[in-house]
mmCIF file of C-alpha atoms in Angstrom:
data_model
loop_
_atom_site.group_PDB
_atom_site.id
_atom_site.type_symbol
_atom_site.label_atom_id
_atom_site.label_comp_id
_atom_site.label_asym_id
_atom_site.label_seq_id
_atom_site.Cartn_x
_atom_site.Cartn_y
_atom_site.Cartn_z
ATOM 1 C CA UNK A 1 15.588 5.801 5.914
ATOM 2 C CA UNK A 2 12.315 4.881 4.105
ATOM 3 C CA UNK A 3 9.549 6.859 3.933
ATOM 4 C CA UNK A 4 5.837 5.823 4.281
ATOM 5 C CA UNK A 5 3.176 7.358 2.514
ATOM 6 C CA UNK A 6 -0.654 6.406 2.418
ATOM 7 C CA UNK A 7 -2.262 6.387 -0.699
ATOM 8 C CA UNK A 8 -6.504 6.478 -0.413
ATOM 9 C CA UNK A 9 -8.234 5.550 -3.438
ATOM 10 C CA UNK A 10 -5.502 4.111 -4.775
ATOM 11 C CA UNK A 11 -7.593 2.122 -7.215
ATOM 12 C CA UNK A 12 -8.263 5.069 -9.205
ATOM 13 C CA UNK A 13 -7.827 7.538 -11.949
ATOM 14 C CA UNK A 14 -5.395 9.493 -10.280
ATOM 15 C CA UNK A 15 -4.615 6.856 -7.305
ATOM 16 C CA UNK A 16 -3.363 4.111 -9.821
ATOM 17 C CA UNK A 17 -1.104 6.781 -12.024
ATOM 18 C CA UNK A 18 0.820 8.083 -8.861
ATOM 19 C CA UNK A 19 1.095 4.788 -7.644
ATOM 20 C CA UNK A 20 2.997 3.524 -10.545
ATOM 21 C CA UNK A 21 5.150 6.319 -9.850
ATOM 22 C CA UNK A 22 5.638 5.814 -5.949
ATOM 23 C CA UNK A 23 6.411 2.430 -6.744
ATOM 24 C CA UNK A 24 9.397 3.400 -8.894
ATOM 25 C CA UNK A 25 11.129 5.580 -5.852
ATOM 26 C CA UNK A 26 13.778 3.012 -3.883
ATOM 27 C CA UNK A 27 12.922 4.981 -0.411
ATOM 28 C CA UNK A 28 9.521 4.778 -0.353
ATOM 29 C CA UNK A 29 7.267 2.450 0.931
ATOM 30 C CA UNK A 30 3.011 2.708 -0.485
ATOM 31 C CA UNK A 31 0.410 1.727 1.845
ATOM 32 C CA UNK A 32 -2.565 1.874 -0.822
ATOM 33 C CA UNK A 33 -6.374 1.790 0.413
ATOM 34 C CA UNK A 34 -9.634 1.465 -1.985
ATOM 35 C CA UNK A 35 -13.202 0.170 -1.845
ATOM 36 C CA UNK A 36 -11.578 -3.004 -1.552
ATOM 37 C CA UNK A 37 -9.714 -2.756 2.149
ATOM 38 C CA UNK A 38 -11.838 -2.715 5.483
ATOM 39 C CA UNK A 39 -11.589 0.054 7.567
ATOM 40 C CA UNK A 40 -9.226 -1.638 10.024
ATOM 41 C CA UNK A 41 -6.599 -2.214 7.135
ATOM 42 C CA UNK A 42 -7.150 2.172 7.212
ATOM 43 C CA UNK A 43 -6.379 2.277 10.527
ATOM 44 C CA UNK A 44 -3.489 -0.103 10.523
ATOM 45 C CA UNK A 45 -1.822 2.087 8.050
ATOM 46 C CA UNK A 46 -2.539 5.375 9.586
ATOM 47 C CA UNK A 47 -0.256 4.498 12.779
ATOM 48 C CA UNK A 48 2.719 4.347 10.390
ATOM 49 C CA UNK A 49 2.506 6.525 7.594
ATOM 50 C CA UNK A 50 4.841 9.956 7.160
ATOM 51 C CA UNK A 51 2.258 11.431 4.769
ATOM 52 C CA UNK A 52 -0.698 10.876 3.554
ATOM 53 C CA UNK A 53 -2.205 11.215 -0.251
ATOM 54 C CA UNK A 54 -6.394 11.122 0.251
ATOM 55 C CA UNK A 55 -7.746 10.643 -3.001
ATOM 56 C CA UNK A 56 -10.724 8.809 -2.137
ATOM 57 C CA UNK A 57 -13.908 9.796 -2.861
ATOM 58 C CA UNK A 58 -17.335 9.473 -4.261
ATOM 59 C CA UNK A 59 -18.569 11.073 -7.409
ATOM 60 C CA UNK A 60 -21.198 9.225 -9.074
ATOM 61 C CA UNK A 61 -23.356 7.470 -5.728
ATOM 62 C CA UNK A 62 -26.331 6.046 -6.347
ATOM 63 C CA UNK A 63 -28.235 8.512 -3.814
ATOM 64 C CA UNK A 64 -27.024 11.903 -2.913
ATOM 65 C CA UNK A 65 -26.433 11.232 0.368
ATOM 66 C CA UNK A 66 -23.492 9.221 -0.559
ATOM 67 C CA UNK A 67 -21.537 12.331 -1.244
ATOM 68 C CA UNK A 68 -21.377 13.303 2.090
ATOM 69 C CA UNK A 69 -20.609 9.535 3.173
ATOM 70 C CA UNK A 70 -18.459 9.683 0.805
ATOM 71 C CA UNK A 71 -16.401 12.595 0.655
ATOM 72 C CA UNK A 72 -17.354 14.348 3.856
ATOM 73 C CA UNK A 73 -17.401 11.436 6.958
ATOM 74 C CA UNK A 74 -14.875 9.041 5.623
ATOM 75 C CA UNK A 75 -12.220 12.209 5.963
ATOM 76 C CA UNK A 76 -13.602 12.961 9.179
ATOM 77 C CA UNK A 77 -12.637 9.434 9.989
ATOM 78 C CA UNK A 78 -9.436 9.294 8.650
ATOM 79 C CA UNK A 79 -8.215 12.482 10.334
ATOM 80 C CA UNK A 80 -9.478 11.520 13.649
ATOM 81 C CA UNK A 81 -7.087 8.364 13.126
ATOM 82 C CA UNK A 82 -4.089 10.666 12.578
ATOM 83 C CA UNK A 83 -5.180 12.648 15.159
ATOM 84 C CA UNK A 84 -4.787 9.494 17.580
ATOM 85 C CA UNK A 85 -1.367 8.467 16.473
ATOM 86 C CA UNK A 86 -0.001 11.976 18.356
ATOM 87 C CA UNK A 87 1.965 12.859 15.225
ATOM 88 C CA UNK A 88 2.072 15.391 12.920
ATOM 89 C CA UNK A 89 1.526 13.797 9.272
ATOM 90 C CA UNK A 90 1.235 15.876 6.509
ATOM 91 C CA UNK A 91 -2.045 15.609 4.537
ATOM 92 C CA UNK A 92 -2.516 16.401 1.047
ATOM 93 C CA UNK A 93 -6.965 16.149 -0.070
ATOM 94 C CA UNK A 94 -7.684 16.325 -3.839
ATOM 95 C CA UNK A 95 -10.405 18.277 -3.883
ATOM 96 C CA UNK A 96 -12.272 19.834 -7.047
ATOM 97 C CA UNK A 97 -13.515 23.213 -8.313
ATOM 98 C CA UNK A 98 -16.911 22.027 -7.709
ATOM 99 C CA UNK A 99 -16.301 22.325 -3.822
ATOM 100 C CA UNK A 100 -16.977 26.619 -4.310
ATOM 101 C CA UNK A 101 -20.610 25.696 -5.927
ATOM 102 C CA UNK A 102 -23.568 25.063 -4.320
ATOM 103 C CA UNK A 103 -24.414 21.514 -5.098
ATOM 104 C CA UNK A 104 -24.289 18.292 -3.014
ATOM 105 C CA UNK A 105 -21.088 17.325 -4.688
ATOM 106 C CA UNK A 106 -19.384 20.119 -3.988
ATOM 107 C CA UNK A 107 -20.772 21.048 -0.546
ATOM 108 C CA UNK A 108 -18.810 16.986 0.386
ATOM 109 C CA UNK A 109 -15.753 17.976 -1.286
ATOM 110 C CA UNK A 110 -16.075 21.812 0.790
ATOM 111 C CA UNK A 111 -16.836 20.025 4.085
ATOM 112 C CA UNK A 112 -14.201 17.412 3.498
ATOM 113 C CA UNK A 113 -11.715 20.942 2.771
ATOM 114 C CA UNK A 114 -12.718 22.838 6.282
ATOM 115 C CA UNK A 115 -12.086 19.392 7.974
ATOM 116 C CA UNK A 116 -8.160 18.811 6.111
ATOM 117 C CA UNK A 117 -7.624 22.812 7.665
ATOM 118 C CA UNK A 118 -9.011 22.350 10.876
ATOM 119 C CA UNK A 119 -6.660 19.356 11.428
ATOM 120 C CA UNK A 120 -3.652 21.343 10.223
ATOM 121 C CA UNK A 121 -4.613 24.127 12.739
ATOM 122 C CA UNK A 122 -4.763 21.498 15.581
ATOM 123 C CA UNK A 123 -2.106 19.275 15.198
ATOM 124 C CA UNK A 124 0.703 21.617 13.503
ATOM 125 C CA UNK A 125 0.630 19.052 10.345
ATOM 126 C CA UNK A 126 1.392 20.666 7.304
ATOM 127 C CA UNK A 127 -1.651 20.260 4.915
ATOM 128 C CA UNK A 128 -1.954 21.072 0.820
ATOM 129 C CA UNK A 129 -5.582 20.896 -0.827
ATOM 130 C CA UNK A 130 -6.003 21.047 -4.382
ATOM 131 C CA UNK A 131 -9.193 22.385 -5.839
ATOM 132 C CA UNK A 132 -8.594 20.131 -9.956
ATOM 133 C CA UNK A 133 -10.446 20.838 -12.435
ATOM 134 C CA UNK A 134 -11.278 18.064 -14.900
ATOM 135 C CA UNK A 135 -8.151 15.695 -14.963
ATOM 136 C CA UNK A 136 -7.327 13.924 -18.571
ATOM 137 C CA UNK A 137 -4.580 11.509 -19.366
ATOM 138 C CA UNK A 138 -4.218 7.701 -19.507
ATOM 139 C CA UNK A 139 -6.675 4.873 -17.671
ATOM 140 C CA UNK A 140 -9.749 7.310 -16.870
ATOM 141 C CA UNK A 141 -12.596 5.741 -17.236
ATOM 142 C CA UNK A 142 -14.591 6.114 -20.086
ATOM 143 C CA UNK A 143 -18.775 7.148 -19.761
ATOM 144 C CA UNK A 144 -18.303 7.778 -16.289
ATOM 145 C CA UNK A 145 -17.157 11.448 -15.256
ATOM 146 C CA UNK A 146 -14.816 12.167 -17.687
ATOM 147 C CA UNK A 147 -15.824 13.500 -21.188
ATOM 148 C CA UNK A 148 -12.332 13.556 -22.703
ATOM 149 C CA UNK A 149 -12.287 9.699 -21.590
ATOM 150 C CA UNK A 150 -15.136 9.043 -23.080
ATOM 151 C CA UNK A 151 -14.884 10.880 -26.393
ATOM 152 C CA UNK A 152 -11.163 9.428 -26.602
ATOM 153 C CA UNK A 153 -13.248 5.867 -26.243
ATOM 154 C CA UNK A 154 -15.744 6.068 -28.380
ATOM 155 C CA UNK A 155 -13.959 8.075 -31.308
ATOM 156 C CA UNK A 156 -11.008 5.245 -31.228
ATOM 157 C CA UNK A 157 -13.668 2.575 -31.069
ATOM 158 C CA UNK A 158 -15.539 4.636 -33.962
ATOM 159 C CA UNK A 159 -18.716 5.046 -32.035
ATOM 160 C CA UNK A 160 -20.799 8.660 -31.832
ATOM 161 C CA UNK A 161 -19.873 11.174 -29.615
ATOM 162 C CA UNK A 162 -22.533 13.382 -28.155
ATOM 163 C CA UNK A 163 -21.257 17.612 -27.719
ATOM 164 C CA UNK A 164 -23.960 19.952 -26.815
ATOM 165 C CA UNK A 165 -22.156 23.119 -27.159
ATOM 166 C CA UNK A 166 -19.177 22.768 -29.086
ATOM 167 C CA UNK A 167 -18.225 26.679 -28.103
ATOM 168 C CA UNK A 168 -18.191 25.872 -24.228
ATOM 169 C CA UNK A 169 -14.941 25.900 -22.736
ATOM 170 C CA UNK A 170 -13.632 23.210 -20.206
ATOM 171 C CA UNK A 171 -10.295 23.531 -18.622
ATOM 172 C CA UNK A 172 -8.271 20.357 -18.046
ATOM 173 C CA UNK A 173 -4.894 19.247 -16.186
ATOM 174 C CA UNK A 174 -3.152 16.424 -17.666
ATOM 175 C CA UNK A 175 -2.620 13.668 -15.103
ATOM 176 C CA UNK A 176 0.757 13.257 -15.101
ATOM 177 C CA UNK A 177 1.191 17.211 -14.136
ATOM 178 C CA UNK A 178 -0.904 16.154 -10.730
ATOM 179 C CA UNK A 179 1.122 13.142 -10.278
ATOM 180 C CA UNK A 180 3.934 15.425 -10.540
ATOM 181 C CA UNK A 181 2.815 18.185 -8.334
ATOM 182 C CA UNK A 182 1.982 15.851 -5.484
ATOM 183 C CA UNK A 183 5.386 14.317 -5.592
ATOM 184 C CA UNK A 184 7.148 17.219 -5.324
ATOM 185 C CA UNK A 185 4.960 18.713 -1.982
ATOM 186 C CA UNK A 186 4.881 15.594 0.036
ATOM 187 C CA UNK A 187 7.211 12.940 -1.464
ATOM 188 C CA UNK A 188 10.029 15.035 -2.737
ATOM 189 C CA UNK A 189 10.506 17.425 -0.213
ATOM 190 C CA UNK A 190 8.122 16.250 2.687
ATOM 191 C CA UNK A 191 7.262 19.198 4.755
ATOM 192 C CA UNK A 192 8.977 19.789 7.921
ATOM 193 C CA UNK A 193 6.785 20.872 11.090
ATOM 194 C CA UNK A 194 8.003 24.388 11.054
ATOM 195 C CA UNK A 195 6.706 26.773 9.409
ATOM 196 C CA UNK A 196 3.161 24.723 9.111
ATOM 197 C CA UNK A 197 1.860 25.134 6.239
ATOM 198 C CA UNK A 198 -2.794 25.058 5.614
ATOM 199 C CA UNK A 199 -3.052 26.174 1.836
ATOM 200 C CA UNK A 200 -4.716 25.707 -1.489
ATOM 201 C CA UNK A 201 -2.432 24.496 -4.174
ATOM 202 C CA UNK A 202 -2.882 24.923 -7.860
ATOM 203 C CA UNK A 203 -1.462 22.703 -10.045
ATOM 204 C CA UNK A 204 -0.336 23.879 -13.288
ATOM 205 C CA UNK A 205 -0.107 24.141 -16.252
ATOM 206 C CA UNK A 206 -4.444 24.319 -16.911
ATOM 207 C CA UNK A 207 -5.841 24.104 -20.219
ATOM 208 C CA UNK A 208 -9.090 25.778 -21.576
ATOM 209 C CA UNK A 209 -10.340 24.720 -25.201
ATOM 210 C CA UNK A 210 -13.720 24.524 -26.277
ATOM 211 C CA UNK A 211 -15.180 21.410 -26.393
ATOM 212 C CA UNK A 212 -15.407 21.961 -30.553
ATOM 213 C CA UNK A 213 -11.384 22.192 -29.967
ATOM 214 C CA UNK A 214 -10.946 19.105 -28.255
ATOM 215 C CA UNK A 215 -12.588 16.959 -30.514
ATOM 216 C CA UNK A 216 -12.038 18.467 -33.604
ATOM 217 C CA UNK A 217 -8.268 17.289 -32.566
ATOM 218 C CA UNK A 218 -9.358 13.909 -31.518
ATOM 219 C CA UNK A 219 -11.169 13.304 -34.953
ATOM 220 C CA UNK A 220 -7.667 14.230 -36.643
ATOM 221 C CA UNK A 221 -5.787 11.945 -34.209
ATOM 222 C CA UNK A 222 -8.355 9.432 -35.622
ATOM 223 C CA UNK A 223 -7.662 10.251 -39.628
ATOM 224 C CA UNK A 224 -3.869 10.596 -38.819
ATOM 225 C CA UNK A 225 -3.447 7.017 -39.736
ATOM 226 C CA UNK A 226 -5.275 6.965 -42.999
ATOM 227 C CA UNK A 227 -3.745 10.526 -44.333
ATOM 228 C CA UNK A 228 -0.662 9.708 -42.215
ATOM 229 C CA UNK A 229 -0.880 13.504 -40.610
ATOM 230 C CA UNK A 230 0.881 13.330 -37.502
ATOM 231 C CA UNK A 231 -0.465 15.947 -35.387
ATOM 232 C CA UNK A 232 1.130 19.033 -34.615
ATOM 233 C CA UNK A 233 2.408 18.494 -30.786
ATOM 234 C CA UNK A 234 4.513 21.345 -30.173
ATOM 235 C CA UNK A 235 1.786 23.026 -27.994
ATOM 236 C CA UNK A 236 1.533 20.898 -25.141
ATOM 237 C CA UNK A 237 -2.374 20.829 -24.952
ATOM 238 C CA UNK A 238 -2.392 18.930 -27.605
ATOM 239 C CA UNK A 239 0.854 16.755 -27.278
ATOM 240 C CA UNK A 240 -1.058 15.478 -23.983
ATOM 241 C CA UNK A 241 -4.045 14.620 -25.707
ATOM 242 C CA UNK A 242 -2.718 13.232 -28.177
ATOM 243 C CA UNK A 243 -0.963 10.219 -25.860
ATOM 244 C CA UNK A 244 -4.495 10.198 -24.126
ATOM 245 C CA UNK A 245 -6.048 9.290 -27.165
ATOM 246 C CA UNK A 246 -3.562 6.698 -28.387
ATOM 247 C CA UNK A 247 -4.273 4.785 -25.099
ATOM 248 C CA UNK A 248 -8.020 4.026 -25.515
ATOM 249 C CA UNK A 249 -7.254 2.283 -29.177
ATOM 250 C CA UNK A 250 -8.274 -1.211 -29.136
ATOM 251 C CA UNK A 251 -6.201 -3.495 -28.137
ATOM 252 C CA UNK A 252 -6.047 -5.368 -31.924
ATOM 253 C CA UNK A 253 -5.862 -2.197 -33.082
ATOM 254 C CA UNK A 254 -2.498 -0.969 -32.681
ATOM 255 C CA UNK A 255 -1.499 -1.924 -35.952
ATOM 256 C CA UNK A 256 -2.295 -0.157 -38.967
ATOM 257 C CA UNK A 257 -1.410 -0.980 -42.738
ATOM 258 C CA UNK A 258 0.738 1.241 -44.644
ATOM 259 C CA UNK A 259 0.153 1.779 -48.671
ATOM 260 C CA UNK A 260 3.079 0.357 -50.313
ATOM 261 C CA UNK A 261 3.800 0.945 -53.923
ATOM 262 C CA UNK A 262 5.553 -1.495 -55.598
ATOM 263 C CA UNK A 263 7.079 -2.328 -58.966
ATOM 264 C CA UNK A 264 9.957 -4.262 -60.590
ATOM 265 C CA UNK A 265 12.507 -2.337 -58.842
ATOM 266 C CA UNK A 266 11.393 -2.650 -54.805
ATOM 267 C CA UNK A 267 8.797 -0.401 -53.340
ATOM 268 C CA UNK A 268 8.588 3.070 -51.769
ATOM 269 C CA UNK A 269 6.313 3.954 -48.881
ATOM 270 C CA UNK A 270 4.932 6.906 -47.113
ATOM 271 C CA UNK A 271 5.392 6.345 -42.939
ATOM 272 C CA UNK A 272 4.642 10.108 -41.384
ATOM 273 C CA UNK A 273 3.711 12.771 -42.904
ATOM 274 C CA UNK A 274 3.825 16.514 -40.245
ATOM 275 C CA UNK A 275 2.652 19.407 -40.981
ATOM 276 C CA UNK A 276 5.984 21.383 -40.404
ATOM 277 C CA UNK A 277 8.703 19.307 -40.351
ATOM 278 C CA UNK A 278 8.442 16.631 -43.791
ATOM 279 C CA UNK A 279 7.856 13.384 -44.342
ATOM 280 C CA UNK A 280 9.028 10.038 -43.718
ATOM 281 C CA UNK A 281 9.127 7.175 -45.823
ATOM 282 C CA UNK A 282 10.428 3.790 -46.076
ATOM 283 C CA UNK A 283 12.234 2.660 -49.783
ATOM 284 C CA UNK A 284 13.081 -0.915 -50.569
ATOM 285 C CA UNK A 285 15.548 -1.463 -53.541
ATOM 286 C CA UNK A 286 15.919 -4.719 -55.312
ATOM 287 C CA UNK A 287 19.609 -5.996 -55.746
ATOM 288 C CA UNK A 288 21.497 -3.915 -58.621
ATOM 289 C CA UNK A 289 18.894 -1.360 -58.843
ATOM 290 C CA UNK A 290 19.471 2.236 -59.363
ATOM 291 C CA UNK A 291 16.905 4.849 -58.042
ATOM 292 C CA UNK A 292 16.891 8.710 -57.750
ATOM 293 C CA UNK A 293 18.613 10.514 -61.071
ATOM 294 C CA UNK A 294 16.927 14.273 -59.970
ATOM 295 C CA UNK A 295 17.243 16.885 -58.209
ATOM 296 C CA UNK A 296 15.874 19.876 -55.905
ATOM 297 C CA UNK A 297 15.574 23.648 -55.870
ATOM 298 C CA UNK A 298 14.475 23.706 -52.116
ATOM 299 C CA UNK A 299 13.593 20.143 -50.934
ATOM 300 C CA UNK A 300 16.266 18.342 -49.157
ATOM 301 C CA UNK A 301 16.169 15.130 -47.781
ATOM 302 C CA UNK A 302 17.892 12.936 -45.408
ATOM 303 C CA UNK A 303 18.715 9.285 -46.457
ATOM 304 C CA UNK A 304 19.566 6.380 -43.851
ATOM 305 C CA UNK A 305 20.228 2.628 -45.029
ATOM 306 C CA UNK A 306 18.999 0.513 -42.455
ATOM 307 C CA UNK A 307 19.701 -2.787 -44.211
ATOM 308 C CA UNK A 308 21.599 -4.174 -46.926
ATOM 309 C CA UNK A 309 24.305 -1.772 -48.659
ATOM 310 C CA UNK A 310 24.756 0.335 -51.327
ATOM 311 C CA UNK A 311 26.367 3.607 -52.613
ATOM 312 C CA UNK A 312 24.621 6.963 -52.578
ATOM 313 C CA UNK A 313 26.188 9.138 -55.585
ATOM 314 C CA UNK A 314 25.902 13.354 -55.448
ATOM 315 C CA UNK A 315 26.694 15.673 -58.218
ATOM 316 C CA UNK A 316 26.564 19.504 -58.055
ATOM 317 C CA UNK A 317 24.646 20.912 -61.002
ATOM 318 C CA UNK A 318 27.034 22.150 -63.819
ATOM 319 C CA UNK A 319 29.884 20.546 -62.349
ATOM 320 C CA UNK A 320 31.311 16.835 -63.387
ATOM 321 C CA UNK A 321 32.368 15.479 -59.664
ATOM 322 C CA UNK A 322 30.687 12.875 -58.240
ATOM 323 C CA UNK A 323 30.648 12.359 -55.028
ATOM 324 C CA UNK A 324 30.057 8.619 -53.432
ATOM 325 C CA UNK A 325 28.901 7.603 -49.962
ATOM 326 C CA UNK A 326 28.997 3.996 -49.422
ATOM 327 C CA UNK A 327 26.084 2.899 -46.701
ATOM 328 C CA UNK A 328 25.813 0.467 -45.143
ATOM 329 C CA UNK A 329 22.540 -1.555 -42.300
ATOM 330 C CA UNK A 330 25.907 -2.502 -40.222
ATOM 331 C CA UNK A 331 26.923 0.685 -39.886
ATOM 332 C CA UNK A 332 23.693 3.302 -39.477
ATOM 333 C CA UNK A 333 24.811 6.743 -41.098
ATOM 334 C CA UNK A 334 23.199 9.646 -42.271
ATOM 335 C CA UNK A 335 23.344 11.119 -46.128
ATOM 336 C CA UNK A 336 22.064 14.657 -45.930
ATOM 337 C CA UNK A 337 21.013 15.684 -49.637
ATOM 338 C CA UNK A 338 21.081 19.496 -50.459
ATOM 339 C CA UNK A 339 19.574 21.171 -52.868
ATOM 340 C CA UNK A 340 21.601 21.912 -56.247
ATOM 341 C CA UNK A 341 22.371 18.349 -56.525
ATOM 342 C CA UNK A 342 21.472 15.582 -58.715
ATOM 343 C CA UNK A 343 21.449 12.420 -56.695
ATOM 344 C CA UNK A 344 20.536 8.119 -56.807
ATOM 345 C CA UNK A 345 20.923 5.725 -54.628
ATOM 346 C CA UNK A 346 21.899 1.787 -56.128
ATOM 347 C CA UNK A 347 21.909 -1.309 -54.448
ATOM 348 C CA UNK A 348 25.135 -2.726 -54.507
ATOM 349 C CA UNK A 349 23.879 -5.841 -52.234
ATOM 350 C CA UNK A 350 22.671 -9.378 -53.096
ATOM 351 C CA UNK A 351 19.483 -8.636 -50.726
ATOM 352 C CA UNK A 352 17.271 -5.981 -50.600
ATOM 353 C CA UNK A 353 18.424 -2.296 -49.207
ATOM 354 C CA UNK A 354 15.842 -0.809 -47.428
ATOM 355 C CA UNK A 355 16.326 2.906 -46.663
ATOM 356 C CA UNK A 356 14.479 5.539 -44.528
ATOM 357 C CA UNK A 357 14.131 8.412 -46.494
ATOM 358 C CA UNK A 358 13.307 11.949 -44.671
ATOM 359 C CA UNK A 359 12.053 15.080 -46.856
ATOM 360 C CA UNK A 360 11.970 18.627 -45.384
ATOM 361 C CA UNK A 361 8.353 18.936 -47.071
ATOM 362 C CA UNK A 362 5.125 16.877 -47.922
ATOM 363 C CA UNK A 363 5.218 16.652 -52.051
ATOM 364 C CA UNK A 364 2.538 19.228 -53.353
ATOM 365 C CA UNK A 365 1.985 17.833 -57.012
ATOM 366 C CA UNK A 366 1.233 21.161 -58.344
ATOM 367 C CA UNK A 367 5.270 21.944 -57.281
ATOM 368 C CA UNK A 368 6.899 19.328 -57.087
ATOM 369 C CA UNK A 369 10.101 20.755 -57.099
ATOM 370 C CA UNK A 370 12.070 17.492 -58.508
ATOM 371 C CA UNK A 371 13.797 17.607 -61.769
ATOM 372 C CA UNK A 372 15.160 14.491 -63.447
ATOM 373 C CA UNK A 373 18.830 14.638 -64.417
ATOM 374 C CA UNK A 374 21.727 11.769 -64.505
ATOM 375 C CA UNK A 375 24.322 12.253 -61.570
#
């Protein structure tokens, strides 16, 4: 049977990333409400939702008073809906961390708490509220309330950013671990009645990085296509970032040239270069040409013919066998080259072959551990 769930401020940061999501599950049906809907279209939905997602809220008003309007009274008004339906639907209130400061923000976003918990107590609804910190990740809006958003604009865009204190710390949660952590408490498993359930939730993992941290990384994801550094993503802080950033590029600026260097015999060009784990690049040969004749101490390499065909020759040093792999772009196969052997690659096609070439390391020309020899 299908579930309902009620999605406020659906229009949203967070409201337009979890509805993308809700969309995607077969037994759900999303009621979504924004600035957009009158309040009868709230109340309409209220009488048949199984749970409901409140993400609405006000953040930026033009008068302070607006926070409470905002934040405080229209959940007041919501829950006093549920309450009149006579059923016990689970609420889950995105809150923030400013709600435990004294501030008009956070006072709304307390107020609008007390009222989530005091409906819980009287109607037996399970309720979750989550305190977030500042929440990064894909289609925040930039110079609004989000300074990752905005940095990620403006340094894609190539315009200034503006950091005070590059040693203050902000801690973050990535988006898609909220979108996550909200399916799994009221779309996943929606809560039964019994045992009810009033808490604060924390969502996690958190980060905390300076603010020097965070964009020293965004000014490398920025370089990364002219020194062709991919980023170092196996911490997860900066994995997420990294797919923040790439989503505030310009839209005619996906594309970016590679060098290619070219000469009678095809071309050879660098793709990705990692810190840890090599290089790729792209080689073009022309038809009957041979290229390669050296060999390694400790670089090894990974050759794939992607189109046209060839032959890949190995020989051990100080032994005479040769060993042949014919490759082929019909059939996709891997040549791993060790070390210890003297190696080429010839075009044996009436096209071009083009081959992706992996190496283990970037080439350091003060060692570059290649050695000509025949095979």
């Amino acid at each position: 049977m299908s579930k309902i769930v009620l999605v406020t401020g659906a229009e949203g940061f967070v409201g337009r990333n979890l509805c993308v999501t809700l969309a995607r599950i077969p037994e759900l049906t999303v009621l979504t409400f924004d600035v957009r809907n009158k309040e009868q279209d709230l109340a309409d939905f209220v009488n048949v939702a199984d749970s409901v997602i409140h993400l609405a809220g006000v953040n930026r008003p033009t008068a302070p008073e607006e926070f409470k309007t905002g934040n405080t009274d229209f959940t007041v008004r919501l829950l006093a809906m549920l309450r009149d339906t006579g059923r016990r639907v689970p609420v889950l209130l995105s809150s923030s961390t400013q709600a435990a400061m004294d501030n008009p923000y956070g006072s709304s976003k307390r107020l609008a708490e007390e009222a989530v918990f005091a409906y819980g107590s009287e109607t037996g609804a399970d309720v979750y509220v989550y305190r977030l910190p500042n929440i990064f990740g894909k289609w925040c809006r930039p110079n609004y309330n989000s300074a990752v958003a905005t940095w990620c604009h403006n340094i894609a865009n190539g315009l200034p950013i503006q950091v005070r204190d590059p040693e203050a710390p902000l801690t973050l949660v990535y988006v898609d671990d909220v979108v996550t952590e909200f399916l799994s408490v009221l779309i996943i498993n929606i809560p039964s009645a019994s045992p009810r359930l009033c808490v604060y939730k924390e969502i996690s993992p958190t980060y905390t990085r300076t603010l020097g941290h965070i964009t020293d990384l965004l000014h490398a994801f920025k370089r990364s296509r002219a020194d062709l550094q991919i980023p170092d993503q196996a911490e997860a802080f900066a994995k997420k970032l990294y797919a923040t950033y790439l989503s505030y590029l310009p839209t005619d600026k996906f594309s970016y040239p590679l060098k290619m260097n070219v000469d009678a015999r095809g071309s050879f060009t660098e793709f990705i270069k990692t810190p840890d784990r090599g290089q790729v690049s792209v080689n073009t040969s022309k038809p009957g040409i041979t290229k390669g004749n050296h060999w390694h101490h400790t670089k090894n390499e990974k050759f794939l013919v992607v189109s046209g065909r060839g032959v890949i020759r190995l020989r051990k040093l100080g032994d005479n066998s040769v060993l042949e792999y014919h490759v082929s772009g019909d059939k996709l196969e891997v040549v791993d080259i060790p070390p210890g052997y003297t190696h080429n690659i010839e075009n044996l096609g009436d096209t071009d072959m083009v081959t992706v070439m992996w190496a283990n390391e970037l080439l350091d020309p003060n060692k570059p551990d290649t050695f000509f020899e025949k095979v």
